Coordinates of C-alpha atoms in Angstrom, one line a residue:
X704 CA 37.8 -92.1 79.7
X705 CA 35.1 -91.9 82.4
X706 CA 31.6 -93.2 82.8
X707 CA 28.8 -90.8 82.1
X708 CA 25.6 -90.7 84.1
X709 CA 22.5 -88.9 83.0
X710 CA 22.2 -85.7 84.9
X711 CA 25.7 -86.1 86.3
X712 CA 29.2 -86.8 85.1
X713 CA 31.2 -89.1 86.9
X714 CA 33.0 -91.0 89.4
X715 CA 34.3 -90.2 92.9
X716 CA 34.8 -86.5 92.3
X717 CA 37.1 -86.8 89.3
X718 CA 36.2 -83.7 87.2
X719 CA 37.4 -82.8 83.7
X720 CA 39.1 -79.4 83.9
X721 CA 37.1 -78.1 81.0
X722 CA 33.7 -79.0 82.5
X723 CA 32.2 -76.5 84.9
X724 CA 32.1 -78.1 88.4
X725 CA 28.5 -77.0 88.9
X726 CA 27.4 -79.3 86.1
X727 CA 29.0 -82.4 87.5
X728 CA 27.9 -84.7 90.2
X729 CA 29.8 -87.5 91.8
X730 CA 28.8 -91.2 91.9
X731 CA 30.5 -94.3 93.1
X732 CA 33.4 -95.4 90.9
X733 CA 32.5 -97.9 88.2
X734 CA 34.5 -100.2 86.1
X735 CA 36.1 -98.3 83.2
X736 CA 34.6 -99.0 79.8
X737 CA 36.7 -101.5 77.8
X738 CA 37.9 -100.4 74.4
X739 CA 35.9 -102.0 71.5
X740 CA 37.4 -105.2 70.4
X741 CA 38.8 -105.7 66.9
X742 CA 35.8 -106.0 64.5
X743 CA 35.4 -109.0 62.2
X744 CA 34.8 -108.2 58.5
X745 CA 31.5 -106.4 58.2
X746 CA 29.5 -104.3 55.9
X747 CA 30.4 -100.6 55.6
X748 CA 29.2 -98.4 58.4
X749 CA 26.4 -95.8 58.0
X750 CA 26.6 -92.3 59.5
X751 CA 23.9 -89.9 60.6
X752 CA 25.5 -86.5 61.2
X753 CA 23.2 -84.1 63.0
X754 CA 24.4 -80.5 63.0
X755 CA 22.8 -77.7 65.0
X756 CA 23.4 -74.0 64.7
X757 CA 24.6 -72.0 67.7
X758 CA 24.0 -74.7 70.3
X759 CA 26.4 -74.0 73.2
X760 CA 28.5 -76.8 74.6
X761 CA 26.4 -77.5 77.7
X762 CA 23.0 -77.3 76.0
X763 CA 21.9 -80.9 76.8
X764 CA 19.8 -82.3 79.6
X765 CA 22.5 -84.6 81.0
X766 CA 24.5 -81.5 81.7
X767 CA 21.7 -79.2 82.7
X768 CA 18.9 -81.1 84.5
X769 CA 16.4 -78.3 83.8
X770 CA 16.6 -79.0 80.1
X771 CA 14.3 -81.6 78.6
X772 CA 16.3 -83.5 76.0
X773 CA 15.5 -87.2 76.6
X774 CA 16.6 -88.4 73.2
X775 CA 19.9 -86.6 73.1
X776 CA 20.4 -87.9 76.7
X777 CA 19.7 -91.4 75.4
X778 CA 22.5 -91.1 72.9
X779 CA 24.9 -89.9 75.6
X780 CA 23.8 -92.7 78.0
X781 CA 24.4 -95.3 75.3
X782 CA 27.4 -93.6 73.7
X783 CA 30.2 -91.3 74.4
X784 CA 30.3 -87.6 75.3
X785 CA 33.3 -85.6 74.1
X786 CA 33.5 -82.3 76.1
X787 CA 36.6 -81.1 74.5
X788 CA 35.3 -80.8 70.9
X789 CA 36.1 -77.4 69.4
X790 CA 35.8 -75.5 66.1
X791 CA 38.7 -73.8 64.3
X792 CA 36.5 -70.9 63.3
X793 CA 33.4 -70.1 65.4
X794 CA 31.1 -68.8 62.8
X795 CA 28.5 -70.5 60.7
X796 CA 29.8 -70.5 57.1
X797 CA 33.6 -70.9 57.9
X798 CA 32.9 -73.7 60.4
X799 CA 30.6 -75.5 58.0
X800 CA 33.1 -75.2 55.2
X801 CA 35.8 -76.7 57.4
X802 CA 33.5 -79.6 58.3
X803 CA 32.7 -80.3 54.6
X804 CA 36.2 -79.8 53.2
X805 CA 38.6 -80.9 55.9
X806 CA 40.4 -77.6 55.5
X807 CA 40.9 -74.5 57.6
X808 CA 39.4 -71.2 56.7
X809 CA 42.7 -69.8 55.5
X810 CA 42.8 -72.5 52.9
X811 CA 39.1 -73.1 51.9
X812 CA 38.6 -69.3 51.8
X813 CA 35.1 -69.1 53.3
X814 CA 35.9 -66.7 56.1
X815 CA 32.6 -65.0 56.8
X816 CA 28.8 -65.4 56.4
X817 CA 28.7 -63.2 53.2
X818 CA 29.1 -64.4 49.6
X819 CA 32.2 -66.5 49.8
X820 CA 33.0 -68.6 46.7
X821 CA 33.0 -72.4 46.8
X822 CA 35.0 -72.6 43.6
X823 CA 37.6 -75.4 43.7
X824 CA 36.4 -77.0 46.9
X825 CA 35.6 -80.7 47.2
X826 CA 33.2 -81.8 49.9
X827 CA 34.0 -85.0 51.7
X828 CA 30.7 -86.8 50.7
X829 CA 32.0 -86.9 47.2
X830 CA 34.7 -89.3 48.3
X831 CA 32.1 -91.4 50.1
X832 CA 30.0 -91.6 46.9
X833 CA 33.0 -93.0 45.0
X834 CA 33.3 -95.7 47.7
X835 CA 29.6 -96.7 47.1
X836 CA 27.8 -94.6 49.7
X837 CA 24.4 -93.1 49.3
X838 CA 24.6 -89.5 50.6
X839 CA 21.9 -86.9 51.5
X840 CA 22.1 -83.3 52.6
X841 CA 19.0 -82.0 54.3
X842 CA 18.9 -78.6 55.9
X843 CA 20.9 -75.4 56.2
X844 CA 23.9 -74.9 53.9
X845 CA 24.5 -71.2 54.3
X846 CA 27.5 -70.5 52.2
X847 CA 28.6 -70.1 48.6
X848 CA 26.8 -66.9 47.5
X849 CA 23.7 -67.8 49.6
X850 CA 22.3 -70.1 46.9
X851 CA 20.3 -73.2 47.6
X852 CA 21.2 -75.2 44.4
X853 CA 22.3 -78.9 44.9
X854 CA 26.0 -79.3 45.6
X855 CA 28.3 -82.1 44.3
X856 CA 28.6 -85.1 46.6
X857 CA 25.0 -85.7 47.5
X858 CA 22.4 -88.1 46.0
X859 CA 19.6 -86.3 47.9
X860 CA 19.4 -82.5 48.4
X861 CA 17.0 -80.5 50.4
X862 CA 18.0 -77.0 51.4
X863 CA 17.1 -73.3 51.3
X864 CA 18.7 -69.9 50.9
X865 CA 20.4 -68.2 53.7
X866 CA 19.2 -68.8 57.2
X867 CA 15.8 -70.0 56.3
X868 CA 12.7 -69.4 58.5
X869 CA 11.3 -71.3 61.4
X870 CA 7.8 -70.9 60.0
X871 CA 6.9 -70.6 56.3
X872 CA 5.1 -67.3 56.7
X873 CA 7.0 -65.9 59.8
X874 CA 7.8 -62.5 58.3
X875 CA 11.5 -63.2 58.8
X876 CA 13.8 -61.0 56.7
X877 CA 15.2 -64.1 55.2
X878 CA 11.8 -65.0 53.8
X879 CA 11.4 -61.6 52.3
X880 CA 14.8 -61.8 50.7
X881 CA 13.7 -65.1 49.1
X882 CA 11.0 -63.3 47.3
X883 CA 7.8 -63.8 49.2
X884 CA 6.0 -64.6 52.5
X885 CA 6.7 -68.3 52.2
X886 CA 10.1 -69.8 52.4
X887 CA 11.0 -72.0 49.5
X888 CA 12.9 -75.3 49.7
X889 CA 15.2 -76.6 46.9
X890 CA 14.4 -80.3 46.7
X891 CA 16.7 -82.0 44.2
X892 CA 16.7 -78.8 42.1
X893 CA 13.0 -78.1 42.3
X894 CA 11.3 -75.3 44.2
X895 CA 8.9 -76.5 46.9
X896 CA 7.1 -74.3 49.4
X897 CA 7.8 -74.8 53.1
X898 CA 4.7 -76.2 54.7
X899 CA 5.4 -76.2 58.4
X900 CA 7.8 -75.8 61.3
X901 CA 11.3 -76.1 60.0
X902 CA 12.8 -78.7 62.3
X903 CA 9.9 -81.0 61.9
X904 CA 9.8 -80.6 58.2
X905 CA 13.5 -81.2 57.7
X906 CA 13.1 -84.4 59.8
X907 CA 10.2 -85.5 57.6
X908 CA 12.5 -85.1 54.6
X909 CA 15.3 -87.1 56.3
X910 CA 12.9 -89.9 57.4
X911 CA 11.4 -90.1 53.9
X912 CA 14.9 -90.6 52.4
X913 CA 15.8 -93.2 55.0
X914 CA 12.6 -95.1 54.7
X915 CA 11.7 -94.8 51.0
X916 CA 14.2 -93.1 48.7
X917 CA 17.7 -94.4 49.4
X918 CA 19.2 -97.5 47.8
X919 CA 19.1 -99.8 50.8
X920 CA 21.7 -102.1 49.3
X921 CA 24.3 -99.4 49.9
X922 CA 25.7 -97.8 53.0
X923 CA 24.5 -94.3 53.7
X924 CA 25.6 -90.9 55.0
X925 CA 22.9 -88.6 56.1
X926 CA 23.9 -84.9 56.8
X927 CA 21.0 -83.4 58.7
X928 CA 21.7 -79.7 59.2
X929 CA 19.2 -77.9 61.4
X930 CA 18.4 -74.2 61.5
X931 CA 17.7 -74.4 65.2
X932 CA 18.7 -72.9 67.6
X933 CA 19.9 -69.9 65.6
X934 CA 18.5 -66.5 66.4
X935 CA 15.8 -65.5 66.6
X936 CA 14.8 -69.0 67.9
X937 CA 11.1 -69.8 67.6
X938 CA 9.8 -73.1 69.2
X939 CA 7.0 -75.1 67.7
X940 CA 3.6 -74.5 69.3
X941 CA 3.9 -77.7 71.4
X942 CA 6.9 -76.3 73.1
X943 CA 6.0 -72.6 73.1
X944 CA 5.5 -72.6 76.9
X945 CA 7.8 -75.5 77.9
X946 CA 10.2 -73.3 79.9
X947 CA 7.9 -70.5 81.0
X948 CA 8.6 -71.3 84.7
X949 CA 12.3 -72.2 84.3
X950 CA 14.7 -69.8 85.9
X951 CA 17.7 -70.1 83.6
X952 CA 21.1 -68.9 85.0
X953 CA 23.7 -66.9 83.1
X954 CA 27.4 -67.1 83.8
X955 CA 28.9 -65.2 86.7
X956 CA 31.3 -63.5 84.3
X957 CA 28.3 -61.6 82.8
X958 CA 28.2 -59.2 85.7
X959 CA 29.7 -55.7 85.0
X960 CA 32.3 -55.8 87.8
X961 CA 36.0 -54.8 88.0
X962 CA 36.9 -58.3 89.0
X963 CA 35.3 -59.8 85.8
X964 CA 37.1 -57.3 83.6
X965 CA 40.5 -57.4 85.3
X966 CA 43.1 -58.2 82.7
X967 CA 40.5 -58.4 79.9
X968 CA 41.1 -56.5 76.6
X969 CA 39.2 -53.2 76.2
X970 CA 37.2 -54.5 73.3
X971 CA 35.5 -57.1 75.6
X972 CA 34.1 -54.4 77.8
X973 CA 33.3 -52.1 74.9
X974 CA 31.2 -54.9 73.4
X975 CA 28.8 -55.1 76.4
X976 CA 26.6 -52.3 74.9
X977 CA 26.4 -53.7 71.3
X978 CA 24.5 -56.2 69.1
X979 CA 26.7 -59.0 70.6
X980 CA 26.9 -57.7 74.2
X981 CA 24.8 -58.8 77.1
X982 CA 23.5 -55.3 77.8
X983 CA 22.1 -54.6 74.4
X984 CA 22.1 -57.9 72.5
X985 CA 20.4 -57.9 69.1
X986 CA 19.7 -54.2 70.0
X987 CA 16.8 -55.2 72.3
X988 CA 16.1 -54.9 76.0
X989 CA 15.3 -58.6 76.3
X990 CA 17.0 -60.4 79.2
X991 CA 19.1 -63.4 78.4
X992 CA 17.1 -65.5 80.9
X993 CA 14.0 -64.8 78.7
X994 CA 15.8 -65.5 75.5
X995 CA 16.9 -68.9 76.7
X996 CA 13.3 -70.0 77.0
X997 CA 12.9 -69.6 73.3
X998 CA 16.4 -71.0 72.6
X999 CA 15.8 -74.2 74.5
X1000 CA 12.2 -74.5 73.4
X1001 CA 13.5 -74.7 69.8
X1002 CA 16.0 -77.3 71.0
X1003 CA 13.2 -79.5 72.3
X1004 CA 12.0 -79.9 68.7
X1005 CA 15.5 -81.1 67.6
X1006 CA 15.3 -83.6 70.5
X1007 CA 12.1 -85.0 69.0
X1008 CA 14.0 -85.2 65.6
X1009 CA 16.8 -87.2 67.2
X1010 CA 14.3 -89.5 68.8
X1011 CA 12.6 -90.2 65.4
X1012 CA 15.9 -91.1 63.8
X1013 CA 17.2 -93.2 66.7
X1014 CA 13.9 -95.1 66.8
X1015 CA 14.0 -95.8 63.1
X1016 CA 17.6 -97.1 63.3
X1017 CA 16.7 -99.5 66.1
X1018 CA 13.5 -100.7 64.6
X1019 CA 15.2 -101.5 61.3
X1020 CA 18.2 -103.3 62.7
X1021 CA 20.6 -100.5 61.8
X1022 CA 21.5 -99.3 65.2
X1023 CA 24.8 -101.3 65.5
X1024 CA 25.8 -100.4 62.0
X1025 CA 25.2 -96.7 62.1
X1026 CA 27.3 -94.0 63.8
X1027 CA 25.1 -91.2 65.1
X1028 CA 26.9 -87.9 65.6
X1029 CA 25.2 -85.0 67.4
X1030 CA 27.0 -81.6 67.4
X1031 CA 26.9 -77.9 66.4
X1032 CA 28.6 -75.6 64.0
X1033 CA 29.9 -73.3 66.8
X1034 CA 29.3 -72.5 70.4
X1035 CA 27.3 -69.7 71.9
X1036 CA 27.9 -67.2 74.7
X1037 CA 25.0 -66.4 76.9
X1038 CA 26.7 -63.6 78.8
X1039 CA 30.1 -65.2 79.3
X1040 CA 32.5 -62.2 79.8
X1041 CA 29.6 -59.9 79.1
X1042 CA 29.2 -61.3 75.5
X1043 CA 26.6 -63.2 73.5
X1044 CA 26.8 -65.0 70.2
X1045 CA 30.1 -66.6 69.1
X1046 CA 33.1 -65.4 67.0
X1047 CA 35.5 -65.1 69.9
X1048 CA 38.2 -67.5 71.0
X1049 CA 36.7 -68.0 74.5
X1050 CA 35.7 -71.4 75.6
X1051 CA 31.9 -70.9 75.4
X1052 CA 32.4 -69.8 71.8
X1053 CA 34.8 -72.5 70.5
X1054 CA 33.5 -75.5 72.4
X1055 CA 30.6 -77.4 70.9
X1056 CA 28.4 -80.2 72.1
X1057 CA 29.5 -83.6 70.8
X1058 CA 27.8 -87.0 71.4
X1059 CA 28.5 -90.1 69.4
X1060 CA 26.5 -93.3 69.5
X1061 CA 26.9 -96.7 67.9
X1062 CA 26.3 -99.7 70.2
X1063 CA 29.2 -102.1 70.2
X1064 CA 31.6 -99.7 68.6
X1065 CA 31.4 -96.5 70.5
X1066 CA 31.9 -97.1 74.3
X1067 CA 28.6 -96.6 76.2
X1068 CA 28.1 -94.1 79.0
X1069 CA 31.5 -92.6 78.7
X1070 CA 33.0 -89.1 79.0
X1071 CA 36.1 -89.0 76.7
X1072 CA 38.3 -85.9 77.3
X1073 CA 40.3 -86.3 74.1
X1074 CA 40.2 -83.1 72.0
X1075 CA 38.5 -83.3 68.6
X1076 CA 38.4 -80.4 66.1
X1077 CA 35.8 -79.9 63.4
X1078 CA 38.8 -80.0 61.2
X1079 CA 39.0 -83.7 62.1
X1080 CA 35.5 -84.7 61.1
X1081 CA 36.0 -85.3 57.4
X1082 CA 39.1 -87.5 57.8
X1083 CA 37.3 -89.4 60.5
X1084 CA 34.3 -90.1 58.3
X1085 CA 36.5 -91.3 55.5
X1086 CA 38.6 -93.4 57.8
X1087 CA 35.6 -95.3 59.2
X1088 CA 34.4 -95.9 55.7
X1089 CA 37.8 -97.2 54.6
X1090 CA 38.5 -94.3 52.3
X1091 CA 42.0 -92.9 51.9
X1092 CA 42.5 -89.4 53.2
X1093 CA 42.9 -86.8 50.4
X1094 CA 46.1 -84.7 50.4
X1095 CA 44.3 -81.4 51.1
X1096 CA 42.7 -82.6 54.4
X1097 CA 44.5 -80.8 57.3
X1098 CA 42.9 -82.7 60.2
X1099 CA 43.4 -86.2 61.6
X1100 CA 41.1 -89.1 62.0
X1101 CA 39.8 -89.4 65.6
X1102 CA 38.3 -92.8 64.9
X1103 CA 40.8 -94.6 67.2
X1104 CA 39.9 -92.2 70.0
X1105 CA 36.1 -92.5 69.3
X1106 CA 36.2 -96.3 69.5
X1107 CA 38.4 -96.4 72.6
X1108 CA 41.2 -98.1 70.8
X1109 CA 43.4 -95.2 71.9
X1110 CA 42.6 -93.9 75.4
X1111 CA 41.9 -90.2 75.9
X1112 CA 45.0 -90.0 78.1
X1113 CA 47.1 -91.4 75.3
X1114 CA 45.5 -89.3 72.5
X1115 CA 48.1 -86.9 71.0
X1116 CA 45.8 -84.1 70.0
X1117 CA 47.3 -81.6 67.5
X1118 CA 47.5 -78.0 68.6
X1119 CA 44.1 -76.3 68.4
X1120 CA 44.6 -73.2 66.2
X1121 CA 41.7 -70.8 65.9
X1122 CA 41.1 -68.1 63.3
X1123 CA 38.3 -65.5 63.0
X1124 CA 38.5 -62.7 60.4
X1125 CA 37.0 -59.3 61.2
X1126 CA 33.7 -58.6 59.5
X1127 CA 32.5 -55.1 58.7
X1128 CA 28.9 -56.2 59.4
X1129 CA 29.7 -56.9 63.1
X1130 CA 32.8 -54.7 63.7
X1131 CA 32.7 -54.9 67.5
X1132 CA 34.6 -58.3 67.4
X1133 CA 38.2 -57.9 66.2
X1134 CA 40.1 -60.3 64.1
X1135 CA 41.1 -63.1 66.5
X1136 CA 43.8 -65.8 66.3
X1137 CA 44.4 -68.3 69.1
X1138 CA 46.3 -71.5 69.8
X1139 CA 45.8 -74.1 72.5
X1140 CA 48.6 -76.5 73.3
X1141 CA 47.7 -78.9 76.1
X1142 CA 46.0 -76.7 78.7
X1143 CA 47.6 -73.3 77.7
X1144 CA 45.6 -71.1 75.4
X1145 CA 47.1 -67.9 73.9
X1146 CA 44.8 -65.4 72.1
X1147 CA 45.9 -62.4 70.0
X1148 CA 43.9 -59.8 68.1
X1149 CA 44.5 -58.3 64.7
X1150 CA 44.1 -54.6 64.0
X1151 CA 43.1 -53.4 67.5
X1152 CA 44.9 -51.3 70.1
X1153 CA 44.6 -53.9 72.9
X1154 CA 46.1 -56.6 75.0
X1155 CA 46.6 -60.3 74.2
X1156 CA 45.5 -63.1 76.5
X1157 CA 46.9 -66.3 78.0
X1158 CA 45.0 -68.8 80.1
X1159 CA 45.9 -72.0 81.9
X1160 CA 42.6 -73.9 81.3
X1161 CA 43.4 -76.6 83.8
X1162 CA 43.5 -74.0 86.6
X1163 CA 41.2 -71.5 85.1
X1164 CA 38.6 -73.1 82.9
X1165 CA 36.4 -70.0 82.8
X1166 CA 39.3 -67.8 81.5
X1167 CA 39.1 -65.2 84.3
X1168 CA 42.8 -64.7 85.0
X1169 CA 44.9 -63.4 82.1
X1170 CA 48.5 -64.5 82.4
X1171 CA 49.8 -62.6 79.5
X1172 CA 52.1 -60.4 81.7
X1173 CA 53.0 -63.1 84.2
X1174 CA 56.8 -63.6 84.1
X1175 CA 56.3 -67.2 85.0
X1176 CA 54.6 -67.8 81.6
X1177 CA 56.9 -65.6 79.5
X1178 CA 58.6 -68.4 77.6
X1179 CA 55.3 -70.2 77.1
X1180 CA 53.9 -67.0 75.6
X1181 CA 56.8 -66.5 73.3
X1182 CA 56.7 -70.2 72.1
X1183 CA 52.9 -70.1 71.5
X1184 CA 53.1 -66.8 69.6
X1185 CA 55.7 -68.3 67.3
X1186 CA 53.7 -71.5 66.8
X1187 CA 50.5 -69.6 66.1
X1188 CA 52.1 -67.5 63.4
X1189 CA 53.7 -70.6 61.8
X1190 CA 50.4 -72.5 61.8
X1191 CA 48.3 -69.7 60.5
X1192 CA 50.3 -69.8 57.2
X1193 CA 48.1 -71.1 54.3
X1194 CA 49.2 -73.9 52.1
X1195 CA 51.3 -71.6 50.0
X1196 CA 53.2 -70.5 53.1
X1197 CA 51.6 -67.0 53.1
X1198 CA 49.9 -65.0 55.9
X1199 CA 47.0 -63.3 54.3
X1200 CA 44.1 -61.4 55.9
X1201 CA 41.0 -61.8 53.7
X1202 CA 38.2 -59.3 53.8
X1203 CA 34.8 -58.9 52.2
X1204 CA 33.2 -55.9 50.5
X1205 CA 31.7 -53.3 52.7
X1206 CA 28.2 -52.3 51.7
X1207 CA 26.9 -50.7 54.9
X1208 CA 28.1 -49.2 58.1
X1209 CA 27.5 -52.5 60.0
X1210 CA 26.0 -53.1 63.4
X1211 CA 27.5 -50.2 65.4
X1212 CA 24.5 -49.1 67.5
X1213 CA 24.7 -48.7 71.2
X1214 CA 22.1 -48.1 73.9
X1215 CA 22.1 -44.4 74.5
X1216 CA 21.6 -45.0 78.2
X1217 CA 24.0 -48.0 78.4
X1218 CA 27.6 -48.6 79.3
X1219 CA 30.4 -46.6 77.8
X1220 CA 33.9 -47.4 76.7
X1221 CA 36.6 -49.1 78.7
X1222 CA 39.6 -47.1 80.1
X1223 CA 43.1 -47.9 78.9
X1224 CA 44.9 -50.2 81.3
X1225 CA 46.8 -48.4 84.0
X1226 CA 50.1 -49.9 83.0
X1227 CA 49.7 -48.2 79.6
X1228 CA 49.5 -44.7 81.2
X1229 CA 53.1 -43.3 81.4
X1230 CA 54.9 -40.0 81.4
X1231 CA 56.4 -38.6 78.2
X1232 CA 60.0 -38.8 77.0
X1233 CA 60.9 -42.2 78.6
X1234 CA 64.0 -43.8 77.2
X1235 CA 62.4 -47.2 77.1
X1236 CA 59.7 -46.0 74.7
X1237 CA 60.7 -48.5 72.0
X1238 CA 60.7 -51.5 74.3
X1239 CA 57.1 -52.5 73.7
X1240 CA 57.7 -53.1 70.0
X1241 CA 60.8 -55.2 70.5
X1242 CA 60.3 -59.0 70.7
X1243 CA 59.5 -60.3 74.2
X1244 CA 62.3 -62.3 75.7
X1245 CA 63.8 -63.3 79.0
X1246 CA 66.5 -60.7 78.6
X1247 CA 64.0 -57.9 78.1
X1248 CA 62.0 -59.1 81.1
X1249 CA 65.1 -59.1 83.2
X1250 CA 65.9 -55.5 82.3
X1251 CA 62.4 -54.4 83.2
X1252 CA 62.6 -56.3 86.5
X1253 CA 65.7 -54.2 87.3
X1254 CA 63.9 -51.0 86.4
X1255 CA 66.0 -50.5 83.2
X1256 CA 65.3 -49.9 79.6
X1257 CA 66.0 -53.0 77.4
X1258 CA 67.1 -50.6 74.6
X1259 CA 67.5 -47.0 75.4
X1260 CA 65.8 -44.7 72.9
X1261 CA 66.2 -41.1 74.0
X1262 CA 63.9 -38.4 72.6
X1263 CA 65.0 -36.4 69.6
X1264 CA 66.9 -33.3 70.6
X1265 CA 67.7 -34.5 74.1
X1266 CA 71.3 -34.3 75.4
X1267 CA 71.6 -38.1 75.4
X1268 CA 70.2 -38.3 71.8
X1269 CA 72.6 -35.6 70.6
X1270 CA 75.5 -37.3 72.3
X1271 CA 74.7 -40.6 70.7
X1272 CA 74.6 -38.9 67.3
X1273 CA 78.0 -37.1 68.0
X1274 CA 76.3 -33.7 68.2
X1275 CA 77.9 -31.3 70.6
X1276 CA 75.6 -28.6 72.2

């Protein structure tokens, strides 16, 4: 673990491999934070879990000085920042289902943002209730047939259908779907009209529950799920012009250059000129630098919300008894590899912001490089509450890592396995499966005529150099492929590809004057009738690689009717 400094991470040039160097600044070495001492018997711990929508991993002021997030920065300064926090499915509904159930998408069955069923699922707050906790869900639910009705496991419920609307009469399609100009809340089963800006109003509900409605004799779990900063992000009036003069930068990999696309799958280039591509995102001609002014303006309101909650905890003597968790349901690409949005297995998509704060329990001012998956949240919350882990939970408790009882260098993080199932609504992103073991990440795609990817994140944190055909990584590729397939089996041992009902063509439009399609890789372009034409479908191996290095076919497969084929078949011309 390493000390964190506001607007700069850490000591004497020591840089985490997964943190862009441009976001880090050196400072004199400090004494390492001591792990929290064993706690005496104490009352059960409270939790405030703050979940954002689509906030990218570096969207906080202590990582980007141009951002104004003083309250989030306050949590980081007094708590721990976890830069290697990732989601097992980088899409709203599947990720939220994983958080709530402690299961992967292949097992909880919510694999897209459409009408996935919640039948048979148990949400972890139900276990906390049985242990005596008061629980509240306030905000965006966004799964389970898009309904806003209260779910089991929560004493307090405030939610809305679908994505909700930033303003009650914003004209958003979501508001129209809900049957009128005004967005309606479901407050404990009753319909209540939205009155104001969504982030502020959700925080009002959260504060009212904390201050007046909960049973203060019991520990509590508050799940505050913001709409912000999901598209199209609208700031409140007070922050409408906050970033008018800010010159936001986009990643260097956004540029359409041969160097940026060398070794990349064809689908990545083909997505530039689509709904989720940097050249035509959301089918508009807006520049990402302009979009980010709205995006981070909406985040400023969330920062106010964080401040209100943190101030309440401190003023009421709850600060040292309450774990505050600040994170997001998935990452967000702002031009990384020419892409926007999430869904992919690239770092900007799967990494999420994660700050945890509890004075005296969570080490202060620390950067902890241990990997945490959203799959691990539910078992962690039950662990800190002293509740036994249910059999269906697939993750592990990260509480020893969070408290510093296990150092990040000693943390044995499980493989990070990623799954995204193709959606007809956004068909430009293929089905994607990936596995990261230590610093090696292998990515494969389902149902596309394209190449796989392999990256050494320690040497290449921006995933610019695809090692999939590098002989030095052949055995690693073979091993990771096998492990990925094994780990993608569901609890019944089956490998199933779920899919939803198609009811439209999906987002297939391209800018008429924009970029076209990618060419096939040069190595794929060959002459006909080669005798090694079967080799590419035979399993990769050292022996096959050795034959190719010697310019030979691994298995000769002559063309039908050729002299060699006839001879092999015992046919004499």
